[in-house]
Amino acid sequence: MSSRTSVLAALLTSAAIAACAPAAPPPPDTAAVKAAIEAVNAKVVAAAEKGDSAAVVATYDADATVLPPAEPAWHGSAAIAKGWGGMFGAVTIKDFTLTSGDVVVGGDYAAETGTYKMTLVPKKGAAMEDHGKYVVVWKKQADGSWKLYRDIWNTDVTPK
């Protein structure tokens, strides 16, 4: 076999191998993912202001973990339902806003950072203004929707 034939064979083999390699996935549409996340955030706000823990829990993945301030983590749907139910039993949430900052997408996960503001009205006592920041890891579901997978927030308000 001549060197020219060997080079041609090597080129053809390389081309065939490259043609069989899977195509790189398209880059994520970060704007579309952020819009989907903001739509879920709007559902969370509406449900929280109604004290509807079931509707809030429905926005979480079944294997989610919530890391609320000043208490142990809530792992899984039952613990998340108990946690939000306890919170809504103790306070009413008013004037709640979530403001999404940046969203970074990687495959079936997205990380969101943002800020929140709300008024907490205890069953007994004076209303308290709260504002702070949060980080949520979102998980893409089989149907293409996004649900909260890891959720942590903390206040910027100094305790008195």
Short mmCIF file of C-alpha atoms in Angstrom, two decimals:
data_model
loop_
_atom_site.label_atom_id
_atom_site.label_comp_id
_atom_site.label_asym_id
_atom_site.label_seq_id
_atom_site.Cartn_x
_atom_site.Cartn_y
_atom_site.Cartn_z
CA MET A 1 0.00 0.00 0.00
CA SER A 2 1.44 3.35 -0.99
CA SER A 3 1.81 6.15 1.52
CA ARG A 4 -0.74 8.14 -0.45
CA THR A 5 -3.27 5.32 -0.14
CA SER A 6 -2.50 4.99 3.59
CA VAL A 7 -3.12 8.70 4.14
CA LEU A 8 -6.36 8.52 2.15
CA ALA A 9 -7.50 5.47 4.16
CA ALA A 10 -6.67 7.22 7.43
CA LEU A 11 -8.60 10.33 6.36
CA LEU A 12 -11.62 8.26 5.31
CA THR A 13 -11.53 6.32 8.59
CA SER A 14 -11.31 9.55 10.60
CA ALA A 15 -14.21 11.05 8.64
CA ALA A 16 -16.32 7.94 9.20
CA ILE A 17 -15.62 7.97 12.93
CA ALA A 18 -16.41 11.69 13.16
CA ALA A 19 -19.67 11.16 11.27
CA CYS A 20 -20.74 8.52 13.81
CA ALA A 21 -19.98 10.68 16.85
CA PRO A 22 -23.07 12.16 18.51
CA ALA A 23 -23.69 15.80 17.78
CA ALA A 24 -23.11 18.21 20.63
CA PRO A 25 -26.37 19.20 22.30
CA PRO A 26 -27.61 22.65 21.42
CA PRO A 27 -26.76 25.35 23.95
CA PRO A 28 -29.48 25.89 26.55
CA ASP A 29 -32.03 28.61 25.94
CA THR A 30 -31.31 30.41 29.19
CA ALA A 31 -33.93 33.09 28.56
CA ALA A 32 -36.65 30.44 28.11
CA VAL A 33 -35.54 28.59 31.25
CA LYS A 34 -35.52 31.85 33.24
CA ALA A 35 -39.04 32.65 31.97
CA ALA A 36 -40.23 29.19 33.06
CA ILE A 37 -38.62 29.65 36.48
CA GLU A 38 -40.22 33.08 36.91
CA ALA A 39 -43.62 31.54 36.08
CA VAL A 40 -43.15 28.94 38.84
CA ASN A 41 -41.96 31.68 41.21
CA ALA A 42 -45.23 33.54 40.53
CA LYS A 43 -47.15 30.37 41.53
CA VAL A 44 -45.10 30.10 44.73
CA VAL A 45 -45.83 33.74 45.64
CA ALA A 46 -49.57 33.39 44.98
CA ALA A 47 -49.81 30.14 46.95
CA ALA A 48 -47.74 31.48 49.86
CA GLU A 49 -49.90 34.59 50.15
CA LYS A 50 -52.96 32.29 50.34
CA GLY A 51 -51.25 30.02 52.88
CA ASP A 52 -51.70 27.10 50.47
CA SER A 53 -48.93 24.71 51.44
CA ALA A 54 -50.11 22.01 48.99
CA ALA A 55 -49.73 24.40 46.06
CA VAL A 56 -46.27 25.45 47.24
CA VAL A 57 -45.20 21.82 47.69
CA ALA A 58 -46.40 21.02 44.16
CA THR A 59 -43.66 23.31 42.79
CA TYR A 60 -40.94 21.08 44.30
CA ASP A 61 -39.37 17.94 42.86
CA ALA A 62 -40.28 14.80 44.84
CA ASP A 63 -36.64 14.50 45.98
CA ALA A 64 -36.22 18.18 46.84
CA THR A 65 -34.47 19.57 49.89
CA VAL A 66 -35.36 22.91 51.50
CA LEU A 67 -32.82 24.63 53.73
CA PRO A 68 -34.85 27.23 55.68
CA PRO A 69 -33.19 29.62 58.08
CA ALA A 70 -32.97 28.73 61.77
CA GLU A 71 -34.21 25.15 61.48
CA PRO A 72 -33.21 21.72 60.14
CA ALA A 73 -33.48 20.89 56.45
CA TRP A 74 -36.72 19.55 54.98
CA HIS A 75 -35.98 16.48 52.81
CA GLY A 76 -38.68 15.14 50.47
CA SER A 77 -42.30 16.03 49.84
CA ALA A 78 -43.69 15.02 53.24
CA ALA A 79 -41.14 17.05 55.20
CA ILE A 80 -41.54 20.02 52.83
CA ALA A 81 -45.32 19.89 53.29
CA LYS A 82 -44.89 19.75 57.06
CA GLY A 83 -42.41 22.65 57.01
CA TRP A 84 -44.50 24.96 54.85
CA GLY A 85 -47.66 23.94 56.72
CA GLY A 86 -46.01 24.86 60.00
CA MET A 87 -44.87 28.20 58.63
CA PHE A 88 -48.31 29.04 57.26
CA GLY A 89 -49.84 27.98 60.57
CA ALA A 90 -47.65 30.49 62.40
CA VAL A 91 -47.68 33.48 60.02
CA THR A 92 -49.55 35.01 57.14
CA ILE A 93 -47.38 36.21 54.26
CA LYS A 94 -48.26 39.48 52.56
CA ASP A 95 -46.65 41.69 49.92
CA PHE A 96 -44.40 38.81 48.84
CA THR A 97 -42.07 39.29 45.87
CA LEU A 98 -39.37 37.10 44.39
CA THR A 99 -36.94 38.81 42.05
CA SER A 100 -34.90 36.44 39.95
CA GLY A 101 -31.35 37.62 39.35
CA ASP A 102 -29.24 35.35 37.25
CA VAL A 103 -30.00 31.86 35.99
CA VAL A 104 -27.25 29.47 34.91
CA VAL A 105 -28.35 26.37 32.99
CA GLY A 106 -26.46 23.09 32.70
CA GLY A 107 -28.29 20.13 31.21
CA ASP A 108 -31.33 19.19 33.29
CA TYR A 109 -30.42 21.58 36.11
CA ALA A 110 -30.48 25.35 36.50
CA ALA A 111 -29.17 27.51 39.33
CA GLU A 112 -31.02 30.71 40.16
CA THR A 113 -30.03 33.49 42.54
CA GLY A 114 -32.40 36.23 43.54
CA THR A 115 -33.90 38.37 46.25
CA TYR A 116 -37.15 38.33 48.18
CA LYS A 117 -39.30 40.75 50.14
CA MET A 118 -42.33 39.99 52.30
CA THR A 119 -44.33 41.01 55.29
CA LEU A 120 -44.80 38.29 57.91
CA VAL A 121 -47.88 38.68 60.07
CA PRO A 122 -47.78 36.37 63.09
CA LYS A 123 -51.03 34.95 64.44
CA LYS A 124 -50.22 36.97 67.58
CA GLY A 125 -48.01 40.02 67.43
CA ALA A 126 -46.91 42.77 65.11
CA ALA A 127 -46.14 42.41 61.42
CA MET A 128 -42.47 42.08 60.47
CA GLU A 129 -40.82 43.19 57.25
CA ASP A 130 -38.33 40.71 55.83
CA HIS A 131 -36.06 40.82 52.82
CA GLY A 132 -33.10 38.74 51.80
CA LYS A 133 -31.61 36.53 49.13
CA TYR A 134 -31.99 32.98 47.89
CA VAL A 135 -30.38 30.30 45.76
CA VAL A 136 -32.48 27.62 44.08
CA VAL A 137 -31.27 24.66 42.06
CA TRP A 138 -34.02 23.72 39.64
CA LYS A 139 -34.50 20.28 38.09
CA LYS A 140 -36.03 19.73 34.68
CA GLN A 141 -38.89 17.24 34.82
CA ALA A 142 -39.70 14.51 32.29
CA ASP A 143 -42.51 16.69 30.88
CA GLY A 144 -40.08 19.60 30.29
CA SER A 145 -41.27 21.68 33.26
CA TRP A 146 -38.95 22.92 35.99
CA LYS A 147 -39.31 22.25 39.73
CA LEU A 148 -37.38 23.40 42.76
CA TYR A 149 -34.77 20.80 43.71
CA ARG A 150 -32.61 22.59 46.30
CA ASP A 151 -33.92 25.74 47.99
CA ILE A 152 -32.14 27.97 50.50
CA TRP A 153 -32.83 31.53 51.62
CA ASN A 154 -31.70 33.86 54.35
CA THR A 155 -32.64 37.26 55.60
CA ASP A 156 -30.76 40.53 55.32
CA VAL A 157 -32.65 41.85 58.37
CA THR A 158 -30.56 42.08 61.53
CA PRO A 159 -32.27 40.45 64.53
CA LYS A 160 -33.31 42.90 67.21
#
